[in-house]
Each structure stands twice: as structure tokens, then as C-alpha cells.
Amino acid sequence: MNTRGILLVVSGFAGSGKGTVMKALMKEHDNYALSISATTRQPRRGEENGREYFFVTKDKFESMIAHEELLEYAQYVDNYYGTPKFYVDEQLAAGKDVILEIETQGALIIKEKYPDTLLCFVMPPSIKELHRRLVERGTETEDVIALRMQQGIREAQAIEKYDYLVINDDVDECVRRLHETIQSAHYSTTRNKEMIEK
């Protein structure tokens, strides 16, 4: 069986709980490596450089683009976000399943470059619940929340291009379903062609 890790992209609306789900998945299972994105946005309270994100200046980010040091990048609500290459390649080769928590634009770029990538979209059970979660976070103004809701409408147009949809109405259940989905992918015939051909 193929021992190389699986590249998994998890996307979801801001407020869908994807970050909470990823933290719980990583805590429960040691076979995952969470890719850390680079961003030009300001850190939120409690975030640390190199843990949640690599916080960089716009000039540094544009230098990373110019030197092709990113798997993908996109601009989202006036900030850049991107995935540094070196860490992802290293973890996949070591057999870890690498999770990229990125928006839909970047996810589709990754899928185009790496067709074996597994795309999963995390959603709240309703739009009303999504708005409630954004307000309760207390990290954005009403204007930013409105922008995030508009961005969510645009992102919804890409959902049909994803391999799996996971509803986050209960974090533990969402983690279980996501883990089972990823583990099943290891046994797909497309990932094990060499074994089949023997």
C-alpha cells in the first residue's frame, strides 16, 4: 500500500468552526500534520507567529510569491494568505497526512496542481448559525462580519467542486466523520495503483 501521506484541503465559511475541528482532529490523532499558512493579516488575541500562522509583511509575502515559495496564495478580505511549500512536501514524504486549512480559491489551485488532493468543505448547520458564531467570536466589527458573509456566498459557489461536505453541528461528530473520510481515502484504488499493478 502507498505509504505517502495524503494532502487534504479543508475549507469552510469564516465561523464554520473549521479551526476548532482541525485542532480537535490534531489532538485526537497523531498521523496528521497541520500546514501553517503565511498571512499578512494582524494576529488575533492569543495567536502566536509560527503556531496559527506565519505573520509576515506584505513585502515579505510578495517576495515569497516571486521566489515561488508558496503552493498557493490568495487575497481574502484585504490580506494575503498562502501555503509555504517546504513543510508540506517534507511531511507528505514522511507519511503524514497534511491538512491545509485554506479558502476555496486556494483549494482549487492546489487541486489543479495536485489532483490527488482530497477537498473537504466544513459548514455550519445554517446561515443563521454562521452569523451567530461570527458575532460571538467578538473579533470583528459588524462591517467585517458583513464582508465575511458576502465572501461566504461567493465561496458557496465552489462547494460542488469539493470531494466531501462535512456539517459541523457537533465538533466531536464532525471530527469523527472527517477522520473516517481521510482514512478511507488511503485505500482508494487511485492511490494504490502500484500495488494493483503488481
PDB file of C-alpha atoms in Angstrom:
ATOM      1  CA  MET A   1       0.000   0.000   0.000  1.00  0.00           C
ATOM      2  CA  ASN A   2       1.122   3.562  -0.709  1.00  0.00           C
ATOM      3  CA  THR A   3       2.765   4.976   2.435  1.00  0.00           C
ATOM      4  CA  ARG A   4       2.955   8.575   1.220  1.00  0.00           C
ATOM      5  CA  GLY A   5       0.688  10.927   3.123  1.00  0.00           C
ATOM      6  CA  ILE A   6      -2.480  12.432   1.714  1.00  0.00           C
ATOM      7  CA  LEU A   7      -2.773  16.136   1.034  1.00  0.00           C
ATOM      8  CA  LEU A   8      -6.093  17.272   2.476  1.00  0.00           C
ATOM      9  CA  VAL A   9      -7.576  20.724   1.988  1.00  0.00           C
ATOM     10  CA  VAL A  10     -10.218  21.803   4.477  1.00  0.00           C
ATOM     11  CA  SER A  11     -12.197  24.924   3.667  1.00  0.00           C
ATOM     12  CA  GLY A  12     -15.277  26.464   5.155  1.00  0.00           C
ATOM     13  CA  PHE A  13     -17.012  29.722   5.786  1.00  0.00           C
ATOM     14  CA  ALA A  14     -15.488  32.016   8.406  1.00  0.00           C
ATOM     15  CA  GLY A  15     -17.323  30.932  11.557  1.00  0.00           C
ATOM     16  CA  SER A  16     -17.973  27.369  10.356  1.00  0.00           C
ATOM     17  CA  GLY A  17     -15.758  26.032  13.131  1.00  0.00           C
ATOM     18  CA  LYS A  18     -13.131  24.561  10.813  1.00  0.00           C
ATOM     19  CA  GLY A  19     -10.287  25.795  13.037  1.00  0.00           C
ATOM     20  CA  THR A  20     -11.867  24.189  16.104  1.00  0.00           C
ATOM     21  CA  VAL A  21     -12.412  20.949  14.174  1.00  0.00           C
ATOM     22  CA  MET A  22      -8.786  20.925  12.961  1.00  0.00           C
ATOM     23  CA  LYS A  23      -7.445  21.445  16.497  1.00  0.00           C
ATOM     24  CA  ALA A  24      -9.594  18.596  17.824  1.00  0.00           C
ATOM     25  CA  LEU A  25      -8.574  16.302  14.949  1.00  0.00           C
ATOM     26  CA  MET A  26      -4.887  17.013  15.584  1.00  0.00           C
ATOM     27  CA  LYS A  27      -5.307  16.425  19.320  1.00  0.00           C
ATOM     28  CA  GLU A  28      -7.021  13.050  18.849  1.00  0.00           C
ATOM     29  CA  HIS A  29      -4.821  11.637  16.062  1.00  0.00           C
ATOM     30  CA  ASP A  30      -1.054  11.814  15.621  1.00  0.00           C
ATOM     31  CA  ASN A  31      -0.901  10.890  11.926  1.00  0.00           C
ATOM     32  CA  TYR A  32      -1.765  14.422  10.767  1.00  0.00           C
ATOM     33  CA  ALA A  33       0.400  17.468  10.181  1.00  0.00           C
ATOM     34  CA  LEU A  34      -1.374  20.811  10.007  1.00  0.00           C
ATOM     35  CA  SER A  35       0.209  23.093   7.458  1.00  0.00           C
ATOM     36  CA  ILE A  36       0.816  26.569   8.781  1.00  0.00           C
ATOM     37  CA  SER A  37      -0.146  29.314   6.350  1.00  0.00           C
ATOM     38  CA  ALA A  38       1.625  32.611   5.897  1.00  0.00           C
ATOM     39  CA  THR A  39      -0.552  35.728   6.097  1.00  0.00           C
ATOM     40  CA  THR A  40      -0.309  39.498   6.048  1.00  0.00           C
ATOM     41  CA  ARG A  41      -3.235  39.955   8.452  1.00  0.00           C
ATOM     42  CA  GLN A  42      -2.670  41.097  12.022  1.00  0.00           C
ATOM     43  CA  PRO A  43      -2.602  38.407  14.749  1.00  0.00           C
ATOM     44  CA  ARG A  44      -5.764  37.973  16.811  1.00  0.00           C
ATOM     45  CA  ARG A  45      -5.586  37.934  20.595  1.00  0.00           C
ATOM     46  CA  GLY A  46      -3.755  34.782  21.733  1.00  0.00           C
ATOM     47  CA  GLU A  47      -2.289  33.896  18.329  1.00  0.00           C
ATOM     48  CA  GLU A  48       1.457  33.336  18.009  1.00  0.00           C
ATOM     49  CA  ASN A  49       3.714  33.599  14.978  1.00  0.00           C
ATOM     50  CA  GLY A  50       4.620  30.101  13.757  1.00  0.00           C
ATOM     51  CA  ARG A  51       1.745  28.420  15.596  1.00  0.00           C
ATOM     52  CA  GLU A  52      -1.520  29.578  13.985  1.00  0.00           C
ATOM     53  CA  TYR A  53       0.125  31.452  11.092  1.00  0.00           C
ATOM     54  CA  PHE A  54       3.420  32.848   9.933  1.00  0.00           C
ATOM     55  CA  PHE A  55       2.613  36.564  10.219  1.00  0.00           C
ATOM     56  CA  VAL A  56       4.594  38.424   7.557  1.00  0.00           C
ATOM     57  CA  THR A  57       4.646  41.850   5.961  1.00  0.00           C
ATOM     58  CA  LYS A  58       3.147  42.469   2.545  1.00  0.00           C
ATOM     59  CA  ASP A  59       6.681  42.949   1.129  1.00  0.00           C
ATOM     60  CA  LYS A  60       7.853  39.605   2.562  1.00  0.00           C
ATOM     61  CA  PHE A  61       4.771  37.826   1.213  1.00  0.00           C
ATOM     62  CA  GLU A  62       5.273  39.286  -2.253  1.00  0.00           C
ATOM     63  CA  SER A  63       8.915  38.136  -2.114  1.00  0.00           C
ATOM     64  CA  MET A  64       7.690  34.591  -1.327  1.00  0.00           C
ATOM     65  CA  ILE A  65       5.406  34.784  -4.380  1.00  0.00           C
ATOM     66  CA  ALA A  66       8.255  35.990  -6.609  1.00  0.00           C
ATOM     67  CA  HIS A  67      10.549  33.169  -5.437  1.00  0.00           C
ATOM     68  CA  GLU A  68       7.797  30.514  -5.889  1.00  0.00           C
ATOM     69  CA  GLU A  69       7.967  29.512  -2.226  1.00  0.00           C
ATOM     70  CA  LEU A  70       4.192  29.015  -1.943  1.00  0.00           C
ATOM     71  CA  LEU A  71       1.969  26.133  -3.097  1.00  0.00           C
ATOM     72  CA  GLU A  72      -0.863  28.621  -3.457  1.00  0.00           C
ATOM     73  CA  TYR A  73      -1.856  32.045  -2.276  1.00  0.00           C
ATOM     74  CA  ALA A  74      -4.884  34.277  -2.390  1.00  0.00           C
ATOM     75  CA  GLN A  75      -6.169  37.596  -1.182  1.00  0.00           C
ATOM     76  CA  TYR A  76      -9.079  37.429   1.255  1.00  0.00           C
ATOM     77  CA  VAL A  77     -10.697  40.466   2.930  1.00  0.00           C
ATOM     78  CA  ASP A  78      -7.702  42.713   2.046  1.00  0.00           C
ATOM     79  CA  ASN A  79      -4.997  40.304   3.278  1.00  0.00           C
ATOM     80  CA  TYR A  80      -2.769  37.706   1.631  1.00  0.00           C
ATOM     81  CA  TYR A  81      -2.838  34.054   2.725  1.00  0.00           C
ATOM     82  CA  GLY A  82      -0.570  31.337   1.309  1.00  0.00           C
ATOM     83  CA  THR A  83       0.869  27.868   1.896  1.00  0.00           C
ATOM     84  CA  PRO A  84       4.665  27.515   2.175  1.00  0.00           C
ATOM     85  CA  LYS A  85       5.911  24.544   0.050  1.00  0.00           C
ATOM     86  CA  PHE A  86       8.802  23.138   2.057  1.00  0.00           C
ATOM     87  CA  TYR A  87       6.844  21.959   5.111  1.00  0.00           C
ATOM     88  CA  VAL A  88       4.094  20.245   3.109  1.00  0.00           C
ATOM     89  CA  ASP A  89       6.498  18.267   0.900  1.00  0.00           C
ATOM     90  CA  GLU A  90       8.566  17.165   3.890  1.00  0.00           C
ATOM     91  CA  GLN A  91       5.551  15.880   5.853  1.00  0.00           C
ATOM     92  CA  LEU A  92       3.962  14.026   2.909  1.00  0.00           C
ATOM     93  CA  ALA A  93       7.225  12.209   2.202  1.00  0.00           C
ATOM     94  CA  ALA A  94       7.345  11.151   5.872  1.00  0.00           C
ATOM     95  CA  GLY A  95       3.901   9.533   5.533  1.00  0.00           C
ATOM     96  CA  LYS A  96       1.914  12.186   7.388  1.00  0.00           C
ATOM     97  CA  ASP A  97      -1.464  13.323   6.101  1.00  0.00           C
ATOM     98  CA  VAL A  98      -1.042  17.066   5.654  1.00  0.00           C
ATOM     99  CA  ILE A  99      -4.019  19.314   6.274  1.00  0.00           C
ATOM    100  CA  LEU A 100      -4.232  22.725   4.651  1.00  0.00           C
ATOM    101  CA  GLU A 101      -6.928  24.959   6.106  1.00  0.00           C
ATOM    102  CA  ILE A 102      -7.436  27.386   3.214  1.00  0.00           C
ATOM    103  CA  GLU A 103     -10.195  29.184   1.341  1.00  0.00           C
ATOM    104  CA  THR A 104     -11.850  27.882  -1.827  1.00  0.00           C
ATOM    105  CA  GLN A 105      -9.776  29.873  -4.330  1.00  0.00           C
ATOM    106  CA  GLY A 106      -6.541  28.383  -2.984  1.00  0.00           C
ATOM    107  CA  ALA A 107      -8.092  24.930  -2.638  1.00  0.00           C
ATOM    108  CA  LEU A 108      -8.964  24.765  -6.323  1.00  0.00           C
ATOM    109  CA  ILE A 109      -5.447  25.879  -7.280  1.00  0.00           C
ATOM    110  CA  ILE A 110      -3.991  23.103  -5.097  1.00  0.00           C
ATOM    111  CA  LYS A 111      -6.355  20.516  -6.654  1.00  0.00           C
ATOM    112  CA  GLU A 112      -5.276  21.607 -10.137  1.00  0.00           C
ATOM    113  CA  LYS A 113      -1.565  21.254  -9.265  1.00  0.00           C
ATOM    114  CA  TYR A 114      -2.024  18.095  -7.137  1.00  0.00           C
ATOM    115  CA  PRO A 115      -5.031  16.130  -8.487  1.00  0.00           C
ATOM    116  CA  ASP A 116      -4.857  13.521  -5.684  1.00  0.00           C
ATOM    117  CA  THR A 117      -5.641  16.206  -3.110  1.00  0.00           C
ATOM    118  CA  LEU A 118      -8.736  15.482  -1.038  1.00  0.00           C
ATOM    119  CA  LEU A 119     -11.020  18.538  -0.729  1.00  0.00           C
ATOM    120  CA  CYS A 120     -13.397  18.764   2.272  1.00  0.00           C
ATOM    121  CA  PHE A 121     -15.737  21.664   2.984  1.00  0.00           C
ATOM    122  CA  VAL A 122     -16.893  22.300   6.577  1.00  0.00           C
ATOM    123  CA  MET A 123     -20.251  24.041   7.008  1.00  0.00           C
ATOM    124  CA  PRO A 124     -22.377  25.127   9.944  1.00  0.00           C
ATOM    125  CA  PRO A 125     -25.906  23.707  10.017  1.00  0.00           C
ATOM    126  CA  SER A 126     -27.434  27.030   8.838  1.00  0.00           C
ATOM    127  CA  ILE A 127     -26.672  30.594   7.724  1.00  0.00           C
ATOM    128  CA  LYS A 128     -28.298  31.875  10.925  1.00  0.00           C
ATOM    129  CA  GLU A 129     -25.868  29.752  12.968  1.00  0.00           C
ATOM    130  CA  LEU A 130     -22.961  31.024  10.872  1.00  0.00           C
ATOM    131  CA  HIS A 131     -23.853  34.652  11.649  1.00  0.00           C
ATOM    132  CA  ARG A 132     -24.287  33.854  15.356  1.00  0.00           C
ATOM    133  CA  ARG A 133     -20.828  32.251  15.515  1.00  0.00           C
ATOM    134  CA  LEU A 134     -19.179  35.228  13.813  1.00  0.00           C
ATOM    135  CA  VAL A 135     -20.802  37.666  16.237  1.00  0.00           C
ATOM    136  CA  GLU A 136     -19.924  35.537  19.289  1.00  0.00           C
ATOM    137  CA  ARG A 137     -16.248  35.384  18.302  1.00  0.00           C
ATOM    138  CA  GLY A 138     -16.071  39.064  19.136  1.00  0.00           C
ATOM    139  CA  THR A 139     -13.014  39.562  16.917  1.00  0.00           C
ATOM    140  CA  GLU A 140     -14.559  41.523  14.044  1.00  0.00           C
ATOM    141  CA  THR A 141     -16.658  44.627  13.550  1.00  0.00           C
ATOM    142  CA  GLU A 142     -20.132  44.425  12.014  1.00  0.00           C
ATOM    143  CA  ASP A 143     -18.627  45.672   8.721  1.00  0.00           C
ATOM    144  CA  VAL A 144     -16.080  42.832   8.675  1.00  0.00           C
ATOM    145  CA  ILE A 145     -18.794  40.312   9.576  1.00  0.00           C
ATOM    146  CA  ALA A 146     -20.846  41.601   6.627  1.00  0.00           C
ATOM    147  CA  LEU A 147     -17.794  41.184   4.354  1.00  0.00           C
ATOM    148  CA  ARG A 148     -17.275  37.632   5.633  1.00  0.00           C
ATOM    149  CA  MET A 149     -20.934  36.770   4.984  1.00  0.00           C
ATOM    150  CA  GLN A 150     -20.616  38.134   1.415  1.00  0.00           C
ATOM    151  CA  GLN A 151     -17.408  36.140   0.946  1.00  0.00           C
ATOM    152  CA  GLY A 152     -19.279  33.066   2.170  1.00  0.00           C
ATOM    153  CA  ILE A 153     -21.862  33.500  -0.578  1.00  0.00           C
ATOM    154  CA  ARG A 154     -19.053  33.584  -3.167  1.00  0.00           C
ATOM    155  CA  GLU A 155     -17.354  30.540  -1.601  1.00  0.00           C
ATOM    156  CA  ALA A 156     -20.609  28.569  -1.698  1.00  0.00           C
ATOM    157  CA  GLN A 157     -20.376  28.583  -5.498  1.00  0.00           C
ATOM    158  CA  ALA A 158     -17.264  26.361  -5.285  1.00  0.00           C
ATOM    159  CA  ILE A 159     -18.685  23.727  -2.917  1.00  0.00           C
ATOM    160  CA  GLU A 160     -19.699  21.383  -5.748  1.00  0.00           C
ATOM    161  CA  LYS A 161     -16.009  21.110  -6.742  1.00  0.00           C
ATOM    162  CA  TYR A 162     -15.151  19.602  -3.340  1.00  0.00           C
ATOM    163  CA  ASP A 163     -14.934  15.860  -2.736  1.00  0.00           C
ATOM    164  CA  TYR A 164     -16.734  15.883   0.627  1.00  0.00           C
ATOM    165  CA  LEU A 165     -19.048  18.105   2.642  1.00  0.00           C
ATOM    166  CA  VAL A 166     -18.956  17.904   6.453  1.00  0.00           C
ATOM    167  CA  ILE A 167     -21.635  19.611   8.559  1.00  0.00           C
ATOM    168  CA  ASN A 168     -20.253  20.939  11.839  1.00  0.00           C
ATOM    169  CA  ASP A 169     -23.235  20.796  14.167  1.00  0.00           C
ATOM    170  CA  ASP A 170     -21.219  18.896  16.806  1.00  0.00           C
ATOM    171  CA  VAL A 171     -17.410  19.166  16.924  1.00  0.00           C
ATOM    172  CA  ASP A 172     -16.740  15.584  18.108  1.00  0.00           C
ATOM    173  CA  GLU A 173     -19.014  14.092  15.457  1.00  0.00           C
ATOM    174  CA  CYS A 174     -17.530  16.330  12.762  1.00  0.00           C
ATOM    175  CA  VAL A 175     -14.005  15.226  13.758  1.00  0.00           C
ATOM    176  CA  ARG A 176     -15.038  11.549  13.644  1.00  0.00           C
ATOM    177  CA  ARG A 177     -16.580  11.872  10.175  1.00  0.00           C
ATOM    178  CA  LEU A 178     -13.609  13.801   8.811  1.00  0.00           C
ATOM    179  CA  HIS A 179     -11.086  11.293  10.208  1.00  0.00           C
ATOM    180  CA  GLU A 180     -13.014   8.341   8.725  1.00  0.00           C
ATOM    181  CA  THR A 181     -13.167  10.082   5.350  1.00  0.00           C
ATOM    182  CA  ILE A 182      -9.407  10.636   5.286  1.00  0.00           C
ATOM    183  CA  GLN A 183      -8.612   7.101   6.435  1.00  0.00           C
ATOM    184  CA  SER A 184     -10.870   5.647   3.731  1.00  0.00           C
ATOM    185  CA  ALA A 185      -9.000   7.638   1.084  1.00  0.00           C
ATOM    186  CA  HIS A 186      -5.813   5.701   1.887  1.00  0.00           C
ATOM    187  CA  TYR A 187      -7.463   2.584   0.460  1.00  0.00           C
ATOM    188  CA  SER A 188      -8.696   4.086  -2.809  1.00  0.00           C
ATOM    189  CA  THR A 189      -7.580   2.342  -5.975  1.00  0.00           C
ATOM    190  CA  THR A 190      -6.241   5.580  -7.455  1.00  0.00           C
ATOM    191  CA  ARG A 191      -3.818   5.970  -4.532  1.00  0.00           C
ATOM    192  CA  ASN A 192      -2.662   2.355  -4.743  1.00  0.00           C
ATOM    193  CA  LYS A 193      -2.099   1.783  -8.468  1.00  0.00           C
ATOM    194  CA  GLU A 194       1.403   0.364  -7.945  1.00  0.00           C
ATOM    195  CA  MET A 195       0.087  -2.334  -5.616  1.00  0.00           C
ATOM    196  CA  ILE A 196      -2.739  -3.223  -8.009  1.00  0.00           C
ATOM    197  CA  GLU A 197      -0.399  -3.467 -10.996  1.00  0.00           C
ATOM    198  CA  LYS A 198       1.846  -5.984  -9.193  1.00  0.00           C
TER     199      LYS A 198
END
